Amino acid sequence: MSEFSEVGASQTRWSVPISALEHFAYCPRQAVLIWQEGYFESNVDTVRGDIAHQAVDRGGAVTGRDGTKIWKSLPVYSDQLGMHGICDTVHWIDGTPTPIEHKSGSYRPGSAADLQVAAQALCLAEMFSADVRLGQIFAGKARRRYNVPITDDLIAAVHAAVTALREAVAAPTLPPAVNDKRCERCSLRPGCVPETATQPIDDLFRPRGSGNWQ
């Protein structure tokens, strides 16, 4: 079942999940398989991520040691862009909401996670009429936060990704498989069959020749 929901009774566009934007930036085929086809498989990486998120998934508001107000698992949305999601944590820094996305692994600047936290920042900016120009990624492997400036280029990338994702979902076929290093640890590999990107489909189902047992 698709996780896309209609935005407004009189509108024809669909609100896209922010998590789907991250998947789309990483691999368009992965995003459509998960969010439109409803296909998902777990592996050690996805389970590790679920465990790492347990602390923030409880929700609620707390006060940090420095007096900062912190909201956990805060639902956010943008009517302007037509997207919705949940911020792992939102820290109110100098009166401005700052989204912090929690990742169990390492952080690489310019990765799909930057797009995800930027989308969260745009939602918070619209919801609270605030100028949100900073997001953060908490990387569990390093146990530290990394700043993600919400630049005009990153905002433009969010807009482009929302449009491209809608087009990919509406297309009659799945996006092509990438069949590169991204596939090695992807839990969706059994259903995605990335080998179809480099091997003719008819060859995948052609019987092998009889073995020579002499």
C-alpha positions as YAML, in Angstrom:
chain: A
units: angstrom
residues:
- id: 1
  name: MET
  ca: [0.00, 0.00, 0.00]
- id: 2
  name: SER
  ca: [1.40, 3.40, -0.93]
- id: 3
  name: GLU
  ca: [2.42, 5.79, 1.86]
- id: 4
  name: PHE
  ca: [1.60, 8.79, -0.33]
- id: 5
  name: SER
  ca: [-1.41, 10.84, 0.82]
- id: 6
  name: GLU
  ca: [-3.45, 13.40, -1.05]
- id: 7
  name: VAL
  ca: [-2.84, 17.04, -0.19]
- id: 8
  name: GLY
  ca: [-6.18, 18.81, 0.09]
- id: 9
  name: ALA
  ca: [-9.51, 17.59, -1.25]
- id: 10
  name: SER
  ca: [-9.34, 19.73, -4.38]
- id: 11
  name: GLN
  ca: [-5.69, 19.07, -5.22]
- id: 12
  name: THR
  ca: [-4.35, 16.32, -7.42]
- id: 13
  name: ARG
  ca: [-0.76, 16.27, -6.19]
- id: 14
  name: TRP
  ca: [0.33, 13.88, -3.49]
- id: 15
  name: SER
  ca: [2.21, 14.53, -0.27]
- id: 16
  name: VAL
  ca: [5.45, 12.59, -0.32]
- id: 17
  name: PRO
  ca: [7.10, 11.16, 2.81]
- id: 18
  name: ILE
  ca: [10.39, 12.85, 3.66]
- id: 19
  name: SER
  ca: [11.97, 9.43, 4.23]
- id: 20
  name: ALA
  ca: [11.10, 8.59, 0.64]
- id: 21
  name: LEU
  ca: [13.08, 11.62, -0.52]
- id: 22
  name: GLU
  ca: [16.19, 10.25, 1.19]
- id: 23
  name: HIS
  ca: [15.66, 6.84, -0.39]
- id: 24
  name: PHE
  ca: [15.09, 8.48, -3.77]
- id: 25
  name: ALA
  ca: [18.30, 10.51, -3.52]
- id: 26
  name: TYR
  ca: [20.19, 7.32, -2.67]
- id: 27
  name: CYS
  ca: [18.49, 5.10, -5.27]
- id: 28
  name: PRO
  ca: [15.25, 5.95, -7.17]
- id: 29
  name: ARG
  ca: [14.41, 2.27, -7.67]
- id: 30
  name: GLN
  ca: [14.73, 1.63, -3.93]
- id: 31
  name: ALA
  ca: [12.37, 4.52, -3.14]
- id: 32
  name: VAL
  ca: [9.62, 3.37, -5.48]
- id: 33
  name: LEU
  ca: [9.90, -0.27, -4.34]
- id: 34
  name: ILE
  ca: [9.47, 0.76, -0.69]
- id: 35
  name: TRP
  ca: [6.99, 3.61, -0.87]
- id: 36
  name: GLN
  ca: [4.85, 2.69, -3.86]
- id: 37
  name: GLU
  ca: [5.19, -1.08, -4.24]
- id: 38
  name: GLY
  ca: [5.23, -1.72, -0.48]
- id: 39
  name: TYR
  ca: [8.27, -4.00, -0.71]
- id: 40
  name: PHE
  ca: [10.76, -4.10, 2.16]
- id: 41
  name: GLU
  ca: [13.18, -6.62, 3.62]
- id: 42
  name: SER
  ca: [15.19, -6.26, 6.81]
- id: 43
  name: ASN
  ca: [18.88, -6.92, 7.25]
- id: 44
  name: VAL
  ca: [21.47, -6.24, 9.94]
- id: 45
  name: ASP
  ca: [21.79, -2.58, 8.90]
- id: 46
  name: THR
  ca: [18.04, -1.83, 9.02]
- id: 47
  name: VAL
  ca: [17.68, -3.62, 12.37]
- id: 48
  name: ARG
  ca: [20.62, -1.65, 13.78]
- id: 49
  name: GLY
  ca: [18.95, 1.56, 12.64]
- id: 50
  name: ASP
  ca: [15.65, 0.58, 14.28]
- id: 51
  name: ILE
  ca: [17.41, -0.11, 17.58]
- id: 52
  name: ALA
  ca: [19.32, 3.19, 17.41]
- id: 53
  name: HIS
  ca: [16.04, 5.08, 16.89]
- id: 54
  name: GLN
  ca: [14.25, 3.62, 19.92]
- id: 55
  name: ALA
  ca: [15.27, 6.50, 22.20]
- id: 56
  name: VAL
  ca: [13.81, 9.19, 19.92]
- id: 57
  name: ASP
  ca: [10.83, 7.17, 18.71]
- id: 58
  name: ARG
  ca: [9.19, 7.42, 22.14]
- id: 59
  name: GLY
  ca: [8.21, 11.01, 21.40]
- id: 60
  name: GLY
  ca: [7.50, 13.79, 23.88]
- id: 61
  name: ALA
  ca: [9.27, 16.95, 24.99]
- id: 62
  name: VAL
  ca: [12.30, 17.17, 27.27]
- id: 63
  name: THR
  ca: [14.73, 19.84, 28.42]
- id: 64
  name: GLY
  ca: [18.42, 19.40, 27.67]
- id: 65
  name: ARG
  ca: [21.22, 19.92, 30.16]
- id: 66
  name: ASP
  ca: [21.81, 23.41, 28.81]
- id: 67
  name: GLY
  ca: [18.12, 24.29, 29.07]
- id: 68
  name: THR
  ca: [17.38, 23.71, 25.39]
- id: 69
  name: LYS
  ca: [13.83, 22.58, 24.63]
- id: 70
  name: ILE
  ca: [13.86, 19.28, 22.70]
- id: 71
  name: TRP
  ca: [10.97, 17.61, 20.93]
- id: 72
  name: LYS
  ca: [11.23, 13.94, 19.96]
- id: 73
  name: SER
  ca: [9.46, 12.31, 16.99]
- id: 74
  name: LEU
  ca: [7.78, 15.55, 15.94]
- id: 75
  name: PRO
  ca: [5.38, 15.20, 12.96]
- id: 76
  name: VAL
  ca: [6.05, 17.90, 10.35]
- id: 77
  name: TYR
  ca: [4.57, 18.87, 7.00]
- id: 78
  name: SER
  ca: [4.76, 21.39, 4.18]
- id: 79
  name: ASP
  ca: [1.62, 22.34, 2.30]
- id: 80
  name: GLN
  ca: [3.67, 24.44, -0.11]
- id: 81
  name: LEU
  ca: [5.84, 21.53, -1.25]
- id: 82
  name: GLY
  ca: [3.41, 18.72, -0.46]
- id: 83
  name: MET
  ca: [5.53, 16.59, 1.85]
- id: 84
  name: HIS
  ca: [5.33, 15.22, 5.38]
- id: 85
  name: GLY
  ca: [7.41, 13.28, 7.84]
- id: 86
  name: ILE
  ca: [8.72, 12.98, 11.38]
- id: 87
  name: CYS
  ca: [11.77, 14.73, 12.79]
- id: 88
  name: ASP
  ca: [13.81, 12.48, 15.10]
- id: 89
  name: THR
  ca: [14.47, 15.45, 17.37]
- id: 90
  name: VAL
  ca: [13.95, 19.19, 17.10]
- id: 91
  name: HIS
  ca: [16.11, 21.42, 19.28]
- id: 92
  name: TRP
  ca: [15.02, 25.01, 19.86]
- id: 93
  name: ILE
  ca: [18.27, 26.96, 19.51]
- id: 94
  name: ASP
  ca: [18.05, 30.71, 20.09]
- id: 95
  name: GLY
  ca: [14.31, 30.52, 19.50]
- id: 96
  name: THR
  ca: [14.66, 28.70, 16.16]
- id: 97
  name: PRO
  ca: [13.72, 25.05, 15.57]
- id: 98
  name: THR
  ca: [16.67, 22.95, 14.43]
- id: 99
  name: PRO
  ca: [15.98, 19.44, 13.06]
- id: 100
  name: ILE
  ca: [18.45, 16.72, 14.07]
- id: 101
  name: GLU
  ca: [18.33, 13.49, 12.07]
- id: 102
  name: HIS
  ca: [19.76, 10.43, 13.85]
- id: 103
  name: LYS
  ca: [21.75, 7.89, 11.84]
- id: 104
  name: SER
  ca: [23.24, 4.70, 13.25]
- id: 105
  name: GLY
  ca: [26.26, 4.70, 10.94]
- id: 106
  name: SER
  ca: [28.72, 7.31, 9.75]
- id: 107
  name: TYR
  ca: [28.06, 10.64, 8.06]
- id: 108
  name: ARG
  ca: [29.22, 11.74, 4.63]
- id: 109
  name: PRO
  ca: [28.70, 15.42, 3.69]
- id: 110
  name: GLY
  ca: [26.55, 15.84, 0.61]
- id: 111
  name: SER
  ca: [24.83, 12.49, 1.09]
- id: 112
  name: ALA
  ca: [21.11, 11.73, 0.89]
- id: 113
  name: ALA
  ca: [20.81, 12.48, 4.63]
- id: 114
  name: ASP
  ca: [21.47, 16.16, 3.90]
- id: 115
  name: LEU
  ca: [18.42, 16.25, 1.63]
- id: 116
  name: GLN
  ca: [16.31, 14.61, 4.32]
- id: 117
  name: VAL
  ca: [17.24, 17.08, 7.06]
- id: 118
  name: ALA
  ca: [16.81, 20.00, 4.65]
- id: 119
  name: ALA
  ca: [13.27, 18.83, 3.87]
- id: 120
  name: GLN
  ca: [12.58, 18.72, 7.61]
- id: 121
  name: ALA
  ca: [13.95, 22.25, 7.96]
- id: 122
  name: LEU
  ca: [11.62, 23.52, 5.23]
- id: 123
  name: CYS
  ca: [8.65, 21.95, 6.98]
- id: 124
  name: LEU
  ca: [9.61, 23.54, 10.31]
- id: 125
  name: ALA
  ca: [10.15, 26.91, 8.63]
- id: 126
  name: GLU
  ca: [6.63, 26.79, 7.18]
- id: 127
  name: MET
  ca: [4.96, 25.48, 10.34]
- id: 128
  name: PHE
  ca: [6.55, 27.99, 12.71]
- id: 129
  name: SER
  ca: [7.10, 30.91, 10.33]
- id: 130
  name: ALA
  ca: [10.80, 30.71, 11.13]
- id: 131
  name: ASP
  ca: [14.00, 31.15, 9.14]
- id: 132
  name: VAL
  ca: [15.51, 27.68, 9.57]
- id: 133
  name: ARG
  ca: [18.96, 27.74, 8.01]
- id: 134
  name: LEU
  ca: [20.60, 24.92, 9.94]
- id: 135
  name: GLY
  ca: [20.00, 21.22, 10.39]
- id: 136
  name: GLN
  ca: [22.16, 18.57, 11.98]
- id: 137
  name: ILE
  ca: [22.97, 14.90, 11.48]
- id: 138
  name: PHE
  ca: [23.81, 12.81, 14.54]
- id: 139
  name: ALA
  ca: [26.05, 9.94, 13.43]
- id: 140
  name: GLY
  ca: [25.94, 7.03, 15.86]
- id: 141
  name: LYS
  ca: [29.25, 5.59, 14.71]
- id: 142
  name: ALA
  ca: [31.18, 8.76, 15.63]
- id: 143
  name: ARG
  ca: [28.77, 9.76, 18.42]
- id: 144
  name: ARG
  ca: [28.75, 13.38, 17.25]
- id: 145
  name: ARG
  ca: [26.61, 15.89, 15.38]
- id: 146
  name: TYR
  ca: [27.43, 17.41, 12.02]
- id: 147
  name: ASN
  ca: [26.04, 20.75, 10.87]
- id: 148
  name: VAL
  ca: [24.11, 20.85, 7.60]
- id: 149
  name: PRO
  ca: [23.67, 24.45, 6.37]
- id: 150
  name: ILE
  ca: [20.32, 24.83, 4.61]
- id: 151
  name: THR
  ca: [21.66, 26.63, 1.55]
- id: 152
  name: ASP
  ca: [19.68, 27.84, -1.46]
- id: 153
  name: ASP
  ca: [21.23, 25.03, -3.52]
- id: 154
  name: LEU
  ca: [20.10, 22.41, -1.00]
- id: 155
  name: ILE
  ca: [16.60, 23.91, -0.91]
- id: 156
  name: ALA
  ca: [16.47, 23.74, -4.72]
- id: 157
  name: ALA
  ca: [17.58, 20.10, -4.51]
- id: 158
  name: VAL
  ca: [14.65, 19.31, -2.20]
- id: 159
  name: HIS
  ca: [12.20, 20.92, -4.64]
- id: 160
  name: ALA
  ca: [13.68, 18.97, -7.54]
- id: 161
  name: ALA
  ca: [13.60, 15.69, -5.60]
- id: 162
  name: VAL
  ca: [9.93, 16.11, -4.67]
- id: 163
  name: THR
  ca: [9.01, 16.64, -8.32]
- id: 164
  name: ALA
  ca: [11.20, 13.77, -9.55]
- id: 165
  name: LEU
  ca: [9.81, 11.37, -6.95]
- id: 166
  name: ARG
  ca: [6.22, 12.14, -7.94]
- id: 167
  name: GLU
  ca: [7.11, 11.51, -11.57]
- id: 168
  name: ALA
  ca: [8.81, 8.21, -10.71]
- id: 169
  name: VAL
  ca: [5.79, 7.01, -8.72]
- id: 170
  name: ALA
  ca: [3.43, 7.93, -11.57]
- id: 171
  name: ALA
  ca: [5.56, 6.17, -14.19]
- id: 172
  name: PRO
  ca: [4.28, 2.79, -15.47]
- id: 173
  name: THR
  ca: [7.62, 1.06, -14.83]
- id: 174
  name: LEU
  ca: [10.17, 0.99, -12.04]
- id: 175
  name: PRO
  ca: [13.27, 3.19, -12.30]
- id: 176
  name: PRO
  ca: [16.20, 1.23, -13.75]
- id: 177
  name: ALA
  ca: [18.42, -0.70, -11.33]
- id: 178
  name: VAL
  ca: [21.79, 0.91, -10.62]
- id: 179
  name: ASN
  ca: [23.69, -2.36, -10.00]
- id: 180
  name: ASP
  ca: [26.70, -0.81, -8.28]
- id: 181
  name: LYS
  ca: [28.23, -0.73, -4.78]
- id: 182
  name: ARG
  ca: [24.99, 0.61, -3.34]
- id: 183
  name: CYS
  ca: [23.40, -2.78, -3.99]
- id: 184
  name: GLU
  ca: [25.91, -4.81, -1.97]
- id: 185
  name: ARG
  ca: [24.34, -4.10, 1.44]
- id: 186
  name: CYS
  ca: [20.82, -3.20, 0.30]
- id: 187
  name: SER
  ca: [18.15, -5.34, 1.96]
- id: 188
  name: LEU
  ca: [15.92, -4.98, -1.11]
- id: 189
  name: ARG
  ca: [18.32, -6.79, -3.43]
- id: 190
  name: PRO
  ca: [16.29, -10.06, -3.62]
- id: 191
  name: GLY
  ca: [13.21, -8.24, -4.93]
- id: 192
  name: CYS
  ca: [15.01, -5.53, -6.85]
- id: 193
  name: VAL
  ca: [17.20, -7.92, -8.87]
- id: 194
  name: PRO
  ca: [19.74, -5.24, -9.85]
- id: 195
  name: GLU
  ca: [21.44, -7.67, -12.24]
- id: 196
  name: THR
  ca: [18.70, -6.82, -14.74]
- id: 197
  name: ALA
  ca: [20.54, -3.53, -15.34]
- id: 198
  name: THR
  ca: [23.41, -5.28, -17.10]
- id: 199
  name: GLN
  ca: [21.96, -8.66, -18.09]
- id: 200
  name: PRO
  ca: [19.14, -9.16, -20.61]
- id: 201
  name: ILE
  ca: [15.95, -10.21, -18.84]
- id: 202
  name: ASP
  ca: [15.37, -13.18, -21.13]
- id: 203
  name: ASP
  ca: [18.84, -14.48, -20.25]
- id: 204
  name: LEU
  ca: [17.98, -14.46, -16.54]
- id: 205
  name: PHE
  ca: [15.36, -17.14, -17.06]
- id: 206
  name: ARG
  ca: [17.08, -19.24, -19.74]
- id: 207
  name: PRO
  ca: [17.90, -22.74, -18.40]
- id: 208
  name: ARG
  ca: [21.55, -23.60, -18.01]
- id: 209
  name: GLY
  ca: [23.00, -26.34, -20.15]
- id: 210
  name: SER
  ca: [23.19, -29.89, -18.83]
- id: 211
  name: GLY
  ca: [26.22, -30.58, -16.69]
- id: 212
  name: ASN
  ca: [28.97, -33.00, -17.75]
- id: 213
  name: TRP
  ca: [29.09, -35.62, -15.03]
- id: 214
  name: GLN
  ca: [31.74, -37.86, -16.61]
...
